[in-house]
Structure formats: C-alpha cells, structure tokens
C-alpha cells in the first residue's frame, strides 16, 4: 500500500494528473472516501492528465460521463445514488472488458456500491483525519498495471511524500 499526504485540493488534482499521464488503457480505479473527500477533484486531474479539455463534472445524476477525446477514453462513474442491486443491471463490465467500448481509464466514485469488481484494479481511498489531514491510500489488486506511475509518483516533487512512502514505491 502507498500512502500520499494531500495538503490541499491542488495536491489531489495533481495526483489525478499523474494517473492520467501514466496509466495504460484498461485501467480501473475504484475510488472510495466520504462525501467531499476529493474523489471528483481527483478525476478532474485524471482528465487533465489525459489531455481532455471538456470540463469534468460529477456524474451524480447521469451515472456515467464518457470523455473520448483524450490520450485514451475516460469513463467517469458515480454510484452514490444507487443500491448494489441497481448497479448489477448496469453491465458496468462493458467499460473494462473492451468489447463494447474502447478501453480507457474507468474511474468509479463510491465503488463500495459495486456488487462485482474487475479482476485487476487500483483501489484508491481518500480519507481525512484531524491528526494527519487528507490522505490517499493506493492499493493495486490483481495484476493491476501501474505503468510508469510508481516511478512517476516516486519522483513527484509537488506531492508531499513521506520517506516511508518513497520506500513503498521503490519496493
Ligand atoms: N486534499 C484536499 N485538501 C483540501 N480540500 C480538498 C482536497 N481535495 C479536494 N478538496 C476540496 O474538497 C471539496 C470536495 O471535493 P470533491 O467534490 O472532489 O469530493 P468528492 O469526494 O467527489 O465528493 P462527493 O462524495 O460529494 O462526490 C472541493 O471543494 C475540493 O476542492
Ligand atoms: Mg464526487
């Protein structure tokens, strides 16, 4: 697990930019974190990293926003208003299987509402505590391909990384 300290909204966005720059097509990012934790801010950064110029707005009512015009497509989902049984019938796997839609980055807010998960994904939890402030925890599950991301995060100067985080990334 990798923990990053996100001192302000710009740090959250900047982490997203790095994900958008580095991740290969077929990446799924499952985002968890309380209301207002910064999930949409992070996805806005992903859009910027992919070179998407359209404004990335929260798909709370539309469920899925598709942005095809960047380096690879971005599929942004928000499951906040749904029960797992409602999510089940949406066939979300069509976004990461690559048959119906071209593979890109799938970013899912409120991913804890998913009744099923892809085989490989990046689990990214945003949290806040009064002692340590805002944090991002990143965990790769299955054969998640970090691409150039681990190295890139290790070199990030504008993210306030703790030494133990650097070691995690190099390991
Ligand atoms: N690291 C941070 N430090 C301080 N403020 C932040 C940070 N990251 C994001 N914010 C701010 O927190 C607010 C909520 O962010 P955002 O809408 O991205 O959260 P969210 O997790 O998507 O919320 P929701 O659960 O409602 O979808 C925004 O004003 C954003 O600028
Ligand atoms: Mg949001």
Coordinates of N, CA, C and O and ligand atoms in Angstrom, one line a residue:
X1 N 0.8 -1.2 0.0 CA 0.0 0.0 0.0 C 0.9 1.3 0.0 O 1.9 1.3 0.6
X2 N 0.4 2.2 -0.7 CA 1.1 3.5 -0.8 C 0.3 4.6 -0.2 O -0.9 4.7 -0.5
X3 N 0.8 5.4 0.7 CA 0.0 6.5 1.3 C 0.6 7.8 0.9 O 1.8 8.0 0.9
X4 N -0.2 8.7 0.4 CA 0.2 10.0 0.0 C -0.5 11.0 0.8 O -1.7 10.8 1.1
X5 N 0.2 12.1 1.2 CA -0.5 13.1 2.0 C -0.9 14.3 1.0 O 0.0 14.8 0.3
X6 N -2.1 14.6 1.1 CA -2.6 15.6 0.1 C -3.0 16.9 0.9 O -4.0 17.0 1.5
X7 N -2.1 17.8 0.8 CA -2.2 19.0 1.7 C -3.3 20.0 1.2 O -3.9 20.7 2.1
X8 N -3.6 20.0 0.0 CA -4.7 20.8 -0.5 C -5.3 20.2 -1.8 O -4.9 19.2 -2.3
X9 N -6.4 20.9 -2.2 CA -7.1 20.3 -3.4 C -6.2 20.2 -4.6 O -6.3 19.3 -5.4
X10 N -5.2 21.1 -4.7 CA -4.2 21.1 -5.8 C -3.4 19.8 -5.8 O -3.1 19.2 -6.8
X11 N -3.1 19.3 -4.6 CA -2.3 18.0 -4.5 C -3.2 16.9 -4.9 O -2.7 15.9 -5.5
X12 N -4.5 16.9 -4.6 CA -5.4 15.8 -5.0 C -5.5 15.8 -6.5 O -5.4 14.8 -7.2
X13 N -5.7 17.0 -7.1 CA -5.8 17.1 -8.6 C -4.5 16.7 -9.2 O -4.5 15.9 -10.2
X14 N -3.4 17.0 -8.6 CA -2.1 16.7 -9.2 C -1.8 15.2 -9.2 O -1.2 14.6 -10.1
X15 N -2.3 14.5 -8.1 CA -2.2 13.0 -8.1 C -3.0 12.5 -9.3 O -2.6 11.6 -10.0
X16 N -4.2 13.1 -9.5 CA -5.0 12.6 -10.7 C -4.3 12.9 -12.0 O -4.3 12.0 -12.9
X17 N -3.6 14.0 -12.2 CA -2.9 14.3 -13.4 C -1.9 13.2 -13.7 O -1.7 12.7 -14.8
X18 N -1.2 12.8 -12.6 CA -0.2 11.7 -12.8 C -0.8 10.4 -13.2 O -0.3 9.7 -14.0
X19 N -2.0 10.1 -12.6 CA -2.7 8.9 -13.1 C -3.1 9.0 -14.5 O -2.9 8.1 -15.3
X20 N -3.6 10.2 -14.9 CA -4.0 10.4 -16.3 C -2.8 10.3 -17.3 O -2.9 9.9 -18.4
X21 N -1.7 10.8 -16.8 CA -0.5 10.8 -17.7 C 0.0 9.3 -17.9 O 0.5 9.0 -19.0
X22 N 0.0 8.5 -16.8 CA 0.8 7.3 -16.8 C 0.0 6.0 -17.1 O 0.6 5.0 -17.5
X23 N -1.3 6.0 -16.7 CA -2.0 4.7 -16.7 C -2.3 4.2 -18.1 O -2.7 5.0 -18.9
X24 N -2.1 2.9 -18.3 CA -2.5 2.3 -19.6 C -4.0 2.1 -19.8 O -4.7 2.1 -18.8
X25 N -4.4 2.0 -21.1 CA -5.8 1.7 -21.4 C -6.2 0.4 -20.7 O -5.4 -0.6 -20.6
X26 N -7.4 0.3 -20.1 CA -7.9 -0.8 -19.4 C -7.7 -0.7 -17.9 O -8.1 -1.6 -17.2
X27 N -7.2 0.5 -17.5 CA -7.1 0.7 -16.0 C -8.4 1.0 -15.4 O -9.2 1.8 -15.9
X28 N -8.7 0.4 -14.3 CA -9.9 0.7 -13.5 C -9.5 1.2 -12.1 O -8.6 0.6 -11.5
X29 N -10.0 2.4 -11.8 CA -9.7 3.0 -10.5 C -11.0 3.0 -9.6 O -12.0 3.6 -10.0
X30 N -11.0 2.2 -8.5 CA -12.1 2.2 -7.6 C -11.9 3.2 -6.5 O -10.9 3.1 -5.7
X31 N -12.7 4.3 -6.5 CA -12.5 5.4 -5.6 C -13.4 5.3 -4.4 O -14.7 5.1 -4.6
X32 N -12.9 5.3 -3.2 CA -13.7 5.3 -2.0 C -13.3 6.5 -1.1 O -12.2 7.1 -1.3
X33 N -14.2 6.9 -0.3 CA -13.9 8.1 0.6 C -15.2 8.8 0.8 O -16.1 8.8 0.0
X34 N -15.3 9.4 2.0 CA -16.5 10.1 2.5 C -17.0 11.2 1.5 O -16.2 11.6 0.6
X35 N -18.2 11.7 1.7 CA -18.6 12.9 1.0 C -17.6 14.0 1.1 O -17.1 14.3 2.1
X36 N -17.3 14.5 -0.1 CA -16.4 15.7 -0.1 C -14.9 15.3 0.1 O -14.0 16.2 0.3
X37 N -14.5 14.0 0.0 CA -13.2 13.6 0.3 C -12.2 14.0 -0.8 O -11.0 14.0 -0.7
X38 N -12.8 14.3 -2.0 CA -11.9 14.7 -3.1 C -11.9 13.8 -4.3 O -11.1 13.9 -5.2
X39 N -12.9 12.9 -4.4 CA -12.9 11.9 -5.5 C -13.1 12.6 -6.9 O -12.4 12.3 -7.8
X40 N -14.0 13.5 -6.9 CA -14.3 14.2 -8.2 C -13.1 15.1 -8.6 O -12.7 15.1 -9.7
X41 N -12.5 15.7 -7.6 CA -11.3 16.5 -7.8 C -10.2 15.7 -8.4 O -9.5 16.1 -9.4
X42 N -10.0 14.5 -7.9 CA -9.0 13.6 -8.4 C -9.3 13.2 -9.9 O -8.4 13.2 -10.8
X43 N -10.6 12.9 -10.2 CA -10.9 12.5 -11.6 C -10.8 13.7 -12.5 O -10.4 13.6 -13.7
X44 N -11.0 14.9 -12.0 CA -10.7 16.1 -12.8 C -9.3 16.2 -13.2 O -8.9 16.5 -14.3
X45 N -8.4 15.8 -12.3 CA -7.0 15.8 -12.6 C -6.7 14.7 -13.6 O -5.8 14.9 -14.5
X46 N -7.3 13.5 -13.5 CA -7.1 12.5 -14.5 C -7.4 13.0 -15.9 O -6.7 12.8 -16.8
X47 N -8.6 13.7 -15.9 CA -9.0 14.3 -17.2 C -7.9 15.2 -17.8 O -7.6 15.2 -19.0
X48 N -7.4 16.0 -16.9 CA -6.3 16.9 -17.3 C -5.1 16.2 -17.8 O -4.5 16.5 -18.9
X49 N -4.7 15.1 -17.1 CA -3.5 14.3 -17.4 C -3.7 13.6 -18.8 O -2.8 13.4 -19.5
X50 N -5.0 13.3 -19.1 CA -5.3 12.7 -20.4 C -5.4 13.7 -21.5 O -5.5 13.3 -22.7
X51 N -5.4 14.9 -21.2 CA -5.5 16.0 -22.2 C -6.9 16.2 -22.6 O -7.2 16.7 -23.7
X52 N -7.9 16.0 -21.7 CA -9.3 16.2 -22.0 C -9.6 17.7 -21.7 O -9.3 18.2 -20.6
X53 N -10.2 18.4 -22.7 CA -10.4 19.8 -22.4 C -11.8 20.1 -21.9 O -12.1 21.1 -21.3
X54 N -12.7 19.1 -22.2 CA -14.1 19.3 -21.6 C -14.0 19.4 -20.1 O -13.2 18.7 -19.5
X55 N -14.9 20.2 -19.5 CA -15.0 20.2 -18.0 C -15.5 18.9 -17.5 O -16.4 18.3 -18.0
X56 N -14.8 18.4 -16.5 CA -15.2 17.1 -15.9 C -16.1 17.4 -14.8 O -15.7 18.1 -13.8
X57 N -17.4 17.1 -14.9 CA -18.4 17.4 -13.9 C -18.9 16.1 -13.3 O -18.9 15.0 -13.9
X58 N -19.3 16.2 -12.0 CA -19.7 15.0 -11.3 C -20.9 14.3 -12.0 O -21.9 14.9 -12.2
X59 N -20.8 13.0 -12.3 CA -21.9 12.3 -12.9 C -22.9 11.8 -11.9 O -23.4 10.7 -12.1
X60 N -23.2 12.5 -10.9 CA -24.1 12.0 -9.9 C -25.5 11.7 -10.4 O -26.1 10.7 -10.1
X61 N -26.0 12.5 -11.4 CA -27.3 12.3 -11.9 C -27.3 11.5 -13.2 O -28.2 10.7 -13.5
X62 N -26.2 11.6 -14.0 CA -26.1 10.9 -15.2 C -25.5 9.5 -15.1 O -25.5 8.7 -16.0
X63 N -24.9 9.2 -13.9 CA -24.2 8.0 -13.6 C -22.9 7.8 -14.3 O -21.9 7.4 -13.7
X64 N -22.9 8.0 -15.6 CA -21.7 7.8 -16.4 C -21.4 9.0 -17.3 O -22.3 9.4 -18.0
X65 N -20.2 9.5 -17.2 CA -19.8 10.5 -18.2 C -18.7 9.9 -19.0 O -17.7 9.4 -18.4
X66 N -18.8 10.0 -20.3 CA -17.7 9.5 -21.2 C -17.0 10.6 -21.9 O -17.6 11.5 -22.4
X67 N -15.7 10.6 -21.8 CA -14.8 11.6 -22.5 C -13.9 10.9 -23.4 O -12.8 10.4 -23.0
X68 N -14.2 10.9 -24.7 CA -13.4 10.1 -25.6 C -12.2 10.8 -26.2 O -11.4 10.2 -26.9
X69 N -12.1 12.1 -25.9 CA -11.2 12.9 -26.8 C -9.7 13.0 -26.3 O -8.9 13.6 -26.9
X70 N -9.4 12.3 -25.1 CA -8.0 12.4 -24.6 C -7.1 11.4 -25.2 O -7.4 10.7 -26.1
X71 N -5.9 11.2 -24.6 CA -5.0 10.2 -25.0 C -5.6 8.8 -25.1 O -5.4 8.1 -26.0
X72 N -6.4 8.5 -24.1 CA -7.3 7.3 -24.1 C -8.6 7.7 -23.5 O -8.7 8.7 -22.8
X73 N -9.7 7.0 -23.7 CA -11.0 7.5 -23.2 C -11.1 7.5 -21.7 O -10.4 6.6 -21.0
X74 N -11.8 8.4 -21.1 CA -12.1 8.3 -19.7 C -13.6 8.1 -19.5 O -14.5 8.7 -20.1
X75 N -13.9 7.1 -18.6 CA -15.3 6.8 -18.2 C -15.4 7.1 -16.7 O -14.7 6.5 -15.9
X76 N -16.2 8.1 -16.4 CA -16.3 8.5 -15.0 C -17.7 8.2 -14.5 O -18.7 8.6 -15.0
X77 N -17.7 7.4 -13.5 CA -19.0 6.9 -12.9 C -19.1 7.3 -11.4 O -18.1 7.4 -10.7
X78 N -20.3 7.5 -11.0 CA -20.6 7.9 -9.6 C -21.8 7.1 -9.2 O -22.9 7.2 -9.7
X79 N -21.6 6.1 -8.3 CA -22.6 5.2 -7.8 C -23.4 5.6 -6.6 O -24.1 4.9 -6.0
X80 N -23.2 6.9 -6.2 CA -23.7 7.4 -4.9 C -25.1 7.1 -4.7 O -25.6 6.7 -3.6
X81 N -25.9 7.3 -5.7 CA -27.4 7.2 -5.6 C -27.9 5.8 -5.8 O -29.1 5.6 -5.7
X82 N -27.0 4.8 -6.0 CA -27.5 3.5 -6.3 C -27.3 2.5 -5.2 O -26.4 2.6 -4.4
X83 N -28.2 1.5 -5.2 CA -28.0 0.3 -4.4 C -27.2 -0.7 -5.2 O -27.3 -0.7 -6.4
X84 N -26.5 -1.6 -4.5 CA -25.7 -2.6 -5.3 C -26.6 -3.4 -6.3 O -26.2 -3.7 -7.4
X85 N -27.9 -3.7 -5.9 CA -28.7 -4.4 -6.8 C -29.0 -3.6 -8.1 O -29.2 -4.2 -9.2
X86 N -29.1 -2.3 -7.9 CA -29.3 -1.4 -9.1 C -28.1 -1.3 -10.0 O -28.2 -1.2 -11.2
X87 N -26.9 -1.4 -9.3 CA -25.6 -1.3 -10.1 C -25.5 -2.6 -10.9 O -25.0 -2.6 -12.1
X88 N -26.0 -3.7 -10.4 CA -25.7 -5.0 -11.0 C -26.3 -5.0 -12.5 O -25.7 -5.6 -13.3
X89 N -27.4 -4.4 -12.7 CA -28.0 -4.5 -14.0 C -27.5 -3.5 -15.0 O -27.8 -3.5 -16.2
X90 N -26.5 -2.7 -14.6 CA -25.9 -1.7 -15.5 C -24.9 -2.2 -16.4 O -24.5 -1.5 -17.3
X91 N -24.4 -3.5 -16.2 CA -23.4 -4.1 -17.1 C -22.1 -3.2 -17.1 O -21.6 -3.0 -18.2
X92 N -21.7 -2.8 -16.0 CA -20.5 -1.9 -16.0 C -19.3 -2.5 -16.5 O -18.4 -1.9 -17.0
X93 N -19.3 -3.9 -16.5 CA -18.0 -4.6 -17.0 C -17.8 -4.3 -18.5 O -16.7 -4.4 -18.9
X94 N -18.8 -3.8 -19.2 CA -18.6 -3.4 -20.6 C -17.6 -2.3 -20.7 O -17.0 -2.1 -21.8
X95 N -17.4 -1.5 -19.6 CA -16.4 -0.4 -19.7 C -15.0 -0.9 -19.5 O -14.0 -0.2 -19.8
X96 N -14.8 -2.1 -18.9 CA -13.4 -2.6 -18.7 C -13.1 -3.8 -19.5 O -12.0 -4.3 -19.5
X97 N -14.1 -4.4 -20.2 CA -13.8 -5.6 -20.9 C -13.3 -5.3 -22.3 O -12.6 -6.1 -23.0
X98 N -13.6 -4.1 -22.8 CA -13.0 -3.7 -24.1 C -13.7 -4.1 -25.3 O -13.3 -4.0 -26.4
X99 N -14.9 -4.8 -25.2 CA -15.6 -5.3 -26.4 C -16.6 -4.2 -26.9 O -16.6 -3.8 -28.0
X100 N -17.4 -3.7 -26.0 CA -18.5 -2.7 -26.4 C -17.9 -1.3 -26.5 O -18.3 -0.5 -27.3
X101 N -17.0 -0.9 -25.6 CA -16.4 0.4 -25.6 C -14.9 0.3 -25.7 O -14.3 -0.7 -25.1
X102 N -14.2 1.2 -26.4 CA -12.7 1.1 -26.4 C -12.2 1.3 -25.0 O -12.7 2.0 -24.2
X103 N -11.1 0.5 -24.7 CA -10.5 0.5 -23.4 C -9.9 1.9 -23.1 O -9.4 2.6 -23.9
X104 N -10.1 2.3 -21.8 CA -9.5 3.6 -21.4 C -9.3 3.5 -19.9 O -8.9 2.5 -19.4
X105 N -9.5 4.6 -19.2 CA -9.4 4.6 -17.8 C -10.9 4.7 -17.3 O -11.7 5.6 -17.7
X106 N -11.2 3.8 -16.4 CA -12.6 3.8 -15.7 C -12.4 4.3 -14.3 O -11.6 3.6 -13.6
X107 N -13.0 5.4 -13.9 CA -12.8 5.9 -12.6 C -14.2 5.9 -11.9 O -15.2 6.5 -12.5
X108 N -14.4 5.2 -10.8 CA -15.7 4.9 -10.2 C -15.7 5.5 -8.8 O -15.0 5.0 -7.9
X109 N -16.5 6.6 -8.6 CA -16.7 7.1 -7.3 C -17.8 6.2 -6.5 O -18.7 5.7 -7.1
X110 N -17.6 6.1 -5.3 CA -18.5 5.3 -4.4 C -18.5 3.8 -4.9 O -19.5 3.2 -5.0
X111 N -17.2 3.4 -5.2 CA -17.1 2.0 -5.7 C -17.5 0.9 -4.7 O -17.6 -0.2 -5.1
X112 N -17.6 1.3 -3.4 CA -18.1 0.3 -2.4 C -19.5 -0.2 -2.8 O -19.9 -1.3 -2.3
X113 N -20.2 0.5 -3.7 CA -21.5 0.0 -4.1 C -21.5 -0.9 -5.2 O -22.5 -1.4 -5.7
X114 N -20.3 -1.3 -5.7 CA -20.2 -2.3 -6.8 C -20.4 -3.7 -6.2 O -19.7 -4.1 -5.3
X115 N -21.4 -4.4 -6.8 CA -21.6 -5.8 -6.3 C -20.5 -6.7 -6.9 O -20.3 -7.8 -6.4
X116 N -19.8 -6.3 -8.0 CA -18.8 -7.2 -8.6 C -17.7 -6.2 -8.9 O -17.9 -5.0 -9.1
X117 N -16.5 -6.7 -9.0 CA -15.3 -5.9 -9.3 C -14.5 -6.5 -10.5 O -14.6 -7.7 -10.7
X118 N -13.8 -5.7 -11.2 CA -12.9 -6.3 -12.2 C -11.8 -7.1 -11.5 O -11.6 -7.0 -10.3
X119 N -11.1 -7.9 -12.3 CA -10.1 -8.8 -11.8 C -8.9 -8.0 -11.3 O -8.3 -8.3 -10.2
X120 N -8.6 -6.9 -12.0 CA -7.4 -6.1 -11.6 C -7.9 -4.7 -11.5 O -8.6 -4.2 -12.4
X121 N -7.5 -4.0 -10.5 CA -7.8 -2.6 -10.4 C -6.9 -1.9 -9.4 O -6.2 -2.5 -8.6
X122 N -7.0 -0.5 -9.4 CA -6.3 0.3 -8.4 C -7.4 0.7 -7.5 O -8.4 1.4 -7.8
X123 N -7.2 0.4 -6.2 CA -8.1 0.8 -5.1 C -7.5 2.1 -4.6 O -6.3 2.1 -4.2
X124 N -8.3 3.2 -4.6 CA -7.8 4.4 -4.1 C -8.7 5.0 -3.1 O -9.9 5.4 -3.5
X125 N -8.3 5.1 -1.9 CA -9.2 5.6 -0.8 C -8.7 6.9 -0.3 O -7.5 7.1 0.0
X126 N -9.6 7.9 -0.3 CA -9.3 9.2 0.1 C -9.9 9.4 1.5 O -11.0 9.0 1.8
X127 N -9.1 9.8 2.5 CA -9.6 9.9 3.8 C -9.1 11.2 4.5 O -8.2 11.9 4.0
X128 N -9.6 11.5 5.6 CA -9.2 12.7 6.4 C -9.2 12.4 7.8 O -10.1 11.7 8.3
X129 N -8.2 12.8 8.5 CA -8.2 12.8 10.0 C -7.6 14.1 10.5 O -6.7 14.6 9.9
X130 N -8.1 14.5 11.7 CA -7.6 15.8 12.2 C -6.0 15.7 12.4 O -5.3 16.7 12.3
X131 N -5.5 14.5 12.8 CA -4.1 14.3 13.1 C -3.3 14.4 11.8 O -2.3 15.2 11.8
X132 N -3.6 13.7 10.8 CA -2.8 13.6 9.6 C -3.3 14.3 8.4 O -2.7 14.3 7.4
X133 N -4.5 14.9 8.5 CA -5.1 15.6 7.4 C -5.6 14.7 6.3 O -6.0 13.6 6.6
X134 N -5.5 15.2 5.1 CA -6.1 14.4 3.9 C -5.0 13.4 3.4 O -3.9 13.8 3.2
X135 N -5.4 12.2 3.1 CA -4.5 11.2 2.6 C -5.2 10.4 1.5 O -6.4 10.3 1.5
X136 N -4.3 9.9 0.7 CA -4.7 8.9 -0.4 C -4.0 7.6 -0.1 O -2.8 7.6 0.1
X137 N -4.7 6.5 0.0 CA -4.1 5.2 0.0 C -4.3 4.5 -1.3 O -5.5 4.5 -1.8
X138 N -3.3 4.0 -1.9 CA -3.3 3.3 -3.1 C -2.9 1.9 -3.0 O -1.9 1.6 -2.4
X139 N -3.8 1.0 -3.4 CA -3.5 -0.4 -3.3 C -3.8 -1.0 -4.7 O -4.9 -0.8 -5.3
X140 N -2.8 -1.8 -5.3 CA -3.1 -2.5 -6.5 C -3.7 -3.8 -6.2 O -3.2 -4.5 -5.4
X141 N -4.7 -4.2 -6.9 CA -5.3 -5.5 -6.8 C -5.2 -6.3 -8.0 O -5.4 -5.8 -9.1
X142 N -4.9 -7.6 -7.9 CA -4.8 -8.5 -9.1 C -3.5 -8.1 -9.9 O -2.5 -7.7 -9.3
X143 N -3.6 -8.1 -11.2 CA -2.4 -7.8 -12.0 C -2.5 -6.3 -12.4 O -2.1 -6.0 -13.6
X144 N -2.9 -5.4 -11.6 CA -3.0 -4.0 -12.0 C -1.7 -3.5 -12.5 O -0.7 -3.7 -11.9
X145 N -1.7 -2.9 -13.7 CA -0.5 -2.4 -14.3 C -0.3 -1.0 -13.9 O -1.0 -0.1 -14.4
X146 N 0.7 -0.7 -13.1 CA 1.0 0.6 -12.7 C 1.6 1.5 -13.8 O 1.6 2.7 -13.7
X147 N 2.0 0.8 -14.9 CA 2.6 1.6 -15.9 C 3.8 2.3 -15.4 O 4.5 1.9 -14.5
X148 N 3.9 3.6 -15.8 CA 5.0 4.4 -15.4 C 4.7 5.1 -14.1 O 5.4 5.9 -13.6
X149 N 3.6 4.7 -13.5 CA 3.0 5.5 -12.3 C 3.9 5.4 -11.1 O 4.2 6.5 -10.5
X150 N 4.4 4.2 -10.7 CA 5.1 4.1 -9.5 C 6.4 5.0 -9.5 O 6.6 5.8 -8.6
X151 N 7.1 4.9 -10.6 CA 8.3 5.7 -10.8 C 7.9 7.2 -10.8 O 8.6 8.0 -10.1
X152 N 6.9 7.5 -11.5 CA 6.5 8.9 -11.6 C 6.1 9.5 -10.2 O 6.5 10.6 -9.8
X153 N 5.4 8.7 -9.4 CA 5.0 9.2 -8.1 C 6.2 9.3 -7.2 O 6.3 10.3 -6.4
X154 N 7.1 8.4 -7.4 CA 8.3 8.5 -6.6 C 9.1 9.7 -6.8 O 9.8 10.2 -6.0
X155 N 9.0 10.3 -8.0 CA 9.7 11.5 -8.4 C 9.0 12.7 -8.2 O 9.5 13.8 -8.4
X156 N 7.7 12.6 -7.8 CA 6.8 13.8 -7.7 C 7.4 14.7 -6.7 O 7.5 14.4 -5.5
X157 N 7.6 15.9 -7.1 CA 8.2 16.9 -6.1 C 7.1 17.7 -5.5 O 7.2 18.2 -4.4
X158 N 5.9 17.8 -6.2 CA 4.9 18.7 -5.6 C 3.9 17.9 -4.8 O 3.0 18.5 -4.3
X159 N 4.1 16.6 -4.6 CA 3.2 15.9 -3.7 C 4.0 15.7 -2.4 O 5.2 15.3 -2.5
X160 N 3.5 16.1 -1.3 CA 4.3 16.0 -0.1 C 4.4 14.5 0.4 O 3.6 14.0 1.1
X161 N 5.4 13.8 -0.2 CA 5.6 12.4 0.1 C 6.4 12.2 1.4 O 7.4 12.9 1.6
X162 N 6.0 11.3 2.2 CA 6.8 10.9 3.4 C 7.9 9.9 3.0 O 7.7 9.2 2.0
X163 N 9.0 9.9 3.7 CA 10.0 8.9 3.3 C 9.6 7.5 3.2 O 10.0 6.8 2.3
X164 N 8.7 7.1 4.1 CA 8.2 5.7 4.0 C 7.4 5.4 2.7 O 7.4 4.3 2.2
X165 N 6.8 6.4 2.3 CA 6.0 6.3 1.0 C 7.0 6.1 -0.1 O 6.8 5.3 -1.0
X166 N 8.1 6.8 -0.1 CA 9.1 6.7 -1.2 C 9.6 5.2 -1.2 O 9.7 4.6 -2.2
X167 N 9.8 4.7 0.0 CA 10.4 3.3 0.0 C 9.3 2.3 -0.5 O 9.6 1.4 -1.3
X168 N 8.0 2.6 -0.1 CA 7.0 1.7 -0.6 C 7.0 1.6 -2.2 O 6.9 0.6 -2.8
X169 N 7.1 2.8 -2.7 CA 7.0 2.9 -4.2 C 8.2 2.3 -4.9 O 8.1 1.7 -5.9
X170 N 9.4 2.3 -4.2 CA 10.5 1.7 -4.9 C 10.5 0.2 -4.7 O 11.2 -0.5 -5.5
X171 N 9.8 -0.3 -3.7 CA 9.8 -1.7 -3.4 C 9.2 -2.5 -4.5 O 8.4 -2.0 -5.2
Ligands
LIG1 N1 -6.5 17.5 -0.5 C1 -7.5 18.4 -0.3 N2 -7.4 19.3 0.7 C2 -8.4 20.3 0.9 N3 -9.5 20.3 0.1 C3 -9.7 19.4 -0.9 C4 -8.7 18.4 -1.1 N4 -9.1 17.7 -2.2 C5 -10.3 18.2 -2.6 N5 -10.7 19.2 -1.8 C6 -11.9 20.0 -1.9 O1 -12.9 19.3 -1.3 C7 -14.2 19.6 -1.9 C8 -14.9 18.4 -2.3 O2 -14.2 17.7 -3.3 P1 -14.9 16.7 -4.3 O3 -16.1 17.2 -4.9 O4 -13.8 16.3 -5.2 O5 -15.2 15.5 -3.3 P2 -16.0 14.1 -3.6 O6 -15.3 13.1 -2.9 O7 -16.1 13.9 -5.1 O8 -17.4 14.4 -3.0 P3 -18.8 13.6 -3.3 O9 -18.7 12.4 -2.3 O10 -19.8 14.5 -2.9 O11 -18.8 13.1 -4.7 C9 -13.8 20.5 -3.1 O12 -14.1 21.9 -2.7 C10 -12.4 20.3 -3.3 O13 -11.7 21.4 -3.9
LIG2 MG1 -17.8 13.5 -6.3

